[in-house]
């Protein structure tokens, strides 16, 4: 099997909430496991039982977004040094995803429109501060 690249993101206590939001936007199957659901012997830290140990959102297109709660403080999320890239099935699909993010409290920071390379492209920050780049051929 060839190697793949997936996204893993960490929030300070609300990773499960973010994964559920992304499931609302993109669909897919979500599996969540708290520390209370794991055998906690041998952990190098003492996590709260309700903290997310590991979550995986399996997207309908085969992509994965995984994550877990931070155990050591704040992580800076909102930045433009990185983004999650969604390659939309169509221009309409791209607009729909941006509209869902905005309706849920996100902010469109680059209008989704014709890009110089021929497709359509735009950017939106979701309500968790994650920048989503949306692209469509």
mmCIF file of C-alpha atoms in Angstrom:
data_model
loop_
_atom_site.group_PDB
_atom_site.id
_atom_site.type_symbol
_atom_site.label_atom_id
_atom_site.label_comp_id
_atom_site.label_asym_id
_atom_site.label_seq_id
_atom_site.Cartn_x
_atom_site.Cartn_y
_atom_site.Cartn_z
ATOM 1 C CA UNK A 1 0.000 0.000 0.000
ATOM 2 C CA UNK A 2 1.304 3.444 -0.893
ATOM 3 C CA UNK A 3 1.796 6.022 1.851
ATOM 4 C CA UNK A 4 -0.779 8.743 2.296
ATOM 5 C CA UNK A 5 -0.910 12.121 3.990
ATOM 6 C CA UNK A 6 -3.749 13.073 6.309
ATOM 7 C CA UNK A 7 -4.401 16.033 8.557
ATOM 8 C CA UNK A 8 -4.105 15.867 12.353
ATOM 9 C CA UNK A 9 -5.153 18.918 14.346
ATOM 10 C CA UNK A 10 -5.104 19.672 18.067
ATOM 11 C CA UNK A 11 -7.351 22.076 19.947
ATOM 12 C CA UNK A 12 -7.431 23.013 23.603
ATOM 13 C CA UNK A 13 -10.430 20.973 24.753
ATOM 14 C CA UNK A 14 -12.849 21.307 21.822
ATOM 15 C CA UNK A 15 -11.417 19.066 19.105
ATOM 16 C CA UNK A 16 -14.491 16.803 19.123
ATOM 17 C CA UNK A 17 -16.711 19.854 18.602
ATOM 18 C CA UNK A 18 -14.601 20.964 15.612
ATOM 19 C CA UNK A 19 -14.656 17.474 14.072
ATOM 20 C CA UNK A 20 -18.460 17.339 14.452
ATOM 21 C CA UNK A 21 -18.722 20.745 12.749
ATOM 22 C CA UNK A 22 -16.578 19.575 9.837
ATOM 23 C CA UNK A 23 -18.758 16.467 9.556
ATOM 24 C CA UNK A 24 -21.762 18.818 9.224
ATOM 25 C CA UNK A 25 -19.977 20.683 6.413
ATOM 26 C CA UNK A 26 -18.449 17.771 4.483
ATOM 27 C CA UNK A 27 -20.366 14.668 5.589
ATOM 28 C CA UNK A 28 -18.577 11.419 6.308
ATOM 29 C CA UNK A 29 -18.183 9.061 9.243
ATOM 30 C CA UNK A 30 -16.887 10.312 12.585
ATOM 31 C CA UNK A 31 -15.298 8.141 15.270
ATOM 32 C CA UNK A 32 -14.383 9.684 18.624
ATOM 33 C CA UNK A 33 -12.580 8.161 21.603
ATOM 34 C CA UNK A 34 -12.142 9.953 24.918
ATOM 35 C CA UNK A 35 -9.353 9.193 27.363
ATOM 36 C CA UNK A 36 -11.996 7.652 29.624
ATOM 37 C CA UNK A 37 -12.641 5.057 26.906
ATOM 38 C CA UNK A 38 -8.982 4.020 26.712
ATOM 39 C CA UNK A 39 -6.820 1.970 29.034
ATOM 40 C CA UNK A 40 -5.103 4.909 30.739
ATOM 41 C CA UNK A 41 -2.317 2.970 32.487
ATOM 42 C CA UNK A 42 1.149 4.096 31.515
ATOM 43 C CA UNK A 43 0.205 7.545 30.194
ATOM 44 C CA UNK A 44 2.943 10.149 30.696
ATOM 45 C CA UNK A 45 0.243 12.663 31.710
ATOM 46 C CA UNK A 46 -3.071 12.617 33.578
ATOM 47 C CA UNK A 47 -5.759 13.553 31.049
ATOM 48 C CA UNK A 48 -9.369 14.370 31.917
ATOM 49 C CA UNK A 49 -11.566 11.355 31.168
ATOM 50 C CA UNK A 50 -13.797 13.401 28.831
ATOM 51 C CA UNK A 51 -10.894 14.855 26.776
ATOM 52 C CA UNK A 52 -10.628 13.584 23.203
ATOM 53 C CA UNK A 53 -7.811 11.061 22.908
ATOM 54 C CA UNK A 54 -8.327 10.482 19.187
ATOM 55 C CA UNK A 55 -10.945 11.358 16.618
ATOM 56 C CA UNK A 56 -11.140 10.516 12.920
ATOM 57 C CA UNK A 57 -13.471 12.009 10.342
ATOM 58 C CA UNK A 58 -13.453 9.774 7.257
ATOM 59 C CA UNK A 59 -14.615 12.007 4.420
ATOM 60 C CA UNK A 60 -16.845 10.715 1.613
ATOM 61 C CA UNK A 61 -14.013 11.291 -0.913
ATOM 62 C CA UNK A 62 -11.568 9.149 1.052
ATOM 63 C CA UNK A 63 -9.738 11.951 2.875
ATOM 64 C CA UNK A 64 -9.181 11.911 6.639
ATOM 65 C CA UNK A 65 -9.136 14.617 9.282
ATOM 66 C CA UNK A 66 -7.919 13.404 12.661
ATOM 67 C CA UNK A 67 -7.322 15.148 15.942
ATOM 68 C CA UNK A 68 -7.217 15.138 19.696
ATOM 69 C CA UNK A 69 -7.311 17.531 22.629
ATOM 70 C CA UNK A 70 -4.135 19.261 23.786
ATOM 71 C CA UNK A 71 -2.787 18.271 27.152
ATOM 72 C CA UNK A 72 -0.194 21.020 27.443
ATOM 73 C CA UNK A 73 -1.819 24.373 26.828
ATOM 74 C CA UNK A 74 -2.924 26.636 24.023
ATOM 75 C CA UNK A 75 -2.119 26.096 20.376
ATOM 76 C CA UNK A 76 -2.268 29.062 18.004
ATOM 77 C CA UNK A 77 -4.819 28.092 15.358
ATOM 78 C CA UNK A 78 -5.740 31.157 13.319
ATOM 79 C CA UNK A 79 -2.944 31.826 10.862
ATOM 80 C CA UNK A 80 -2.354 32.015 7.130
ATOM 81 C CA UNK A 81 0.866 29.959 7.220
ATOM 82 C CA UNK A 82 -1.220 26.824 6.634
ATOM 83 C CA UNK A 83 -4.692 25.900 5.474
ATOM 84 C CA UNK A 84 -6.863 22.889 4.927
ATOM 85 C CA UNK A 85 -7.376 22.510 1.161
ATOM 86 C CA UNK A 86 -10.713 21.193 -0.049
ATOM 87 C CA UNK A 87 -10.796 20.260 -3.738
ATOM 88 C CA UNK A 88 -14.485 20.671 -4.481
ATOM 89 C CA UNK A 89 -16.341 18.439 -6.927
ATOM 90 C CA UNK A 90 -17.686 21.535 -8.693
ATOM 91 C CA UNK A 91 -17.928 25.312 -8.373
ATOM 92 C CA UNK A 92 -21.372 24.853 -6.810
ATOM 93 C CA UNK A 93 -19.953 22.396 -4.255
ATOM 94 C CA UNK A 94 -17.192 24.884 -3.375
ATOM 95 C CA UNK A 95 -19.672 27.707 -2.852
ATOM 96 C CA UNK A 96 -21.889 25.429 -0.765
ATOM 97 C CA UNK A 97 -19.013 24.543 1.580
ATOM 98 C CA UNK A 98 -18.004 28.195 2.029
ATOM 99 C CA UNK A 99 -21.632 29.150 2.695
ATOM 100 C CA UNK A 100 -21.893 26.413 5.362
ATOM 101 C CA UNK A 101 -18.757 27.689 7.091
ATOM 102 C CA UNK A 102 -20.002 31.290 7.031
ATOM 103 C CA UNK A 103 -23.506 30.338 8.211
ATOM 104 C CA UNK A 104 -21.942 28.581 11.209
ATOM 105 C CA UNK A 105 -19.917 31.635 12.244
ATOM 106 C CA UNK A 106 -16.960 31.517 9.853
ATOM 107 C CA UNK A 107 -15.532 34.412 7.846
ATOM 108 C CA UNK A 108 -14.918 34.403 4.094
ATOM 109 C CA UNK A 109 -11.583 36.177 3.643
ATOM 110 C CA UNK A 110 -11.066 35.627 -0.084
ATOM 111 C CA UNK A 111 -14.079 35.623 -2.354
ATOM 112 C CA UNK A 112 -14.625 32.319 -4.155
ATOM 113 C CA UNK A 113 -14.211 33.263 -7.807
ATOM 114 C CA UNK A 114 -12.299 32.553 -11.007
ATOM 115 C CA UNK A 115 -8.607 32.052 -10.265
ATOM 116 C CA UNK A 116 -5.719 33.017 -12.586
ATOM 117 C CA UNK A 117 -4.919 29.304 -13.130
ATOM 118 C CA UNK A 118 -8.387 28.648 -14.569
ATOM 119 C CA UNK A 119 -10.350 27.122 -11.718
ATOM 120 C CA UNK A 120 -12.245 28.800 -8.918
ATOM 121 C CA UNK A 121 -10.626 29.488 -5.541
ATOM 122 C CA UNK A 122 -11.478 31.168 -2.243
ATOM 123 C CA UNK A 123 -10.640 31.127 1.449
ATOM 124 C CA UNK A 124 -12.711 31.010 4.612
ATOM 125 C CA UNK A 125 -11.784 30.849 8.300
ATOM 126 C CA UNK A 126 -14.135 28.549 10.186
ATOM 127 C CA UNK A 127 -15.457 29.413 13.646
ATOM 128 C CA UNK A 128 -12.478 27.589 15.178
ATOM 129 C CA UNK A 129 -9.910 29.772 13.388
ATOM 130 C CA UNK A 130 -8.873 27.159 10.813
ATOM 131 C CA UNK A 131 -8.329 28.533 7.325
ATOM 132 C CA UNK A 132 -9.972 26.500 4.573
ATOM 133 C CA UNK A 133 -8.806 26.991 0.992
ATOM 134 C CA UNK A 134 -11.549 25.911 -1.384
ATOM 135 C CA UNK A 135 -10.623 25.026 -4.946
ATOM 136 C CA UNK A 136 -12.713 23.798 -7.883
ATOM 137 C CA UNK A 137 -11.726 23.031 -11.472
#
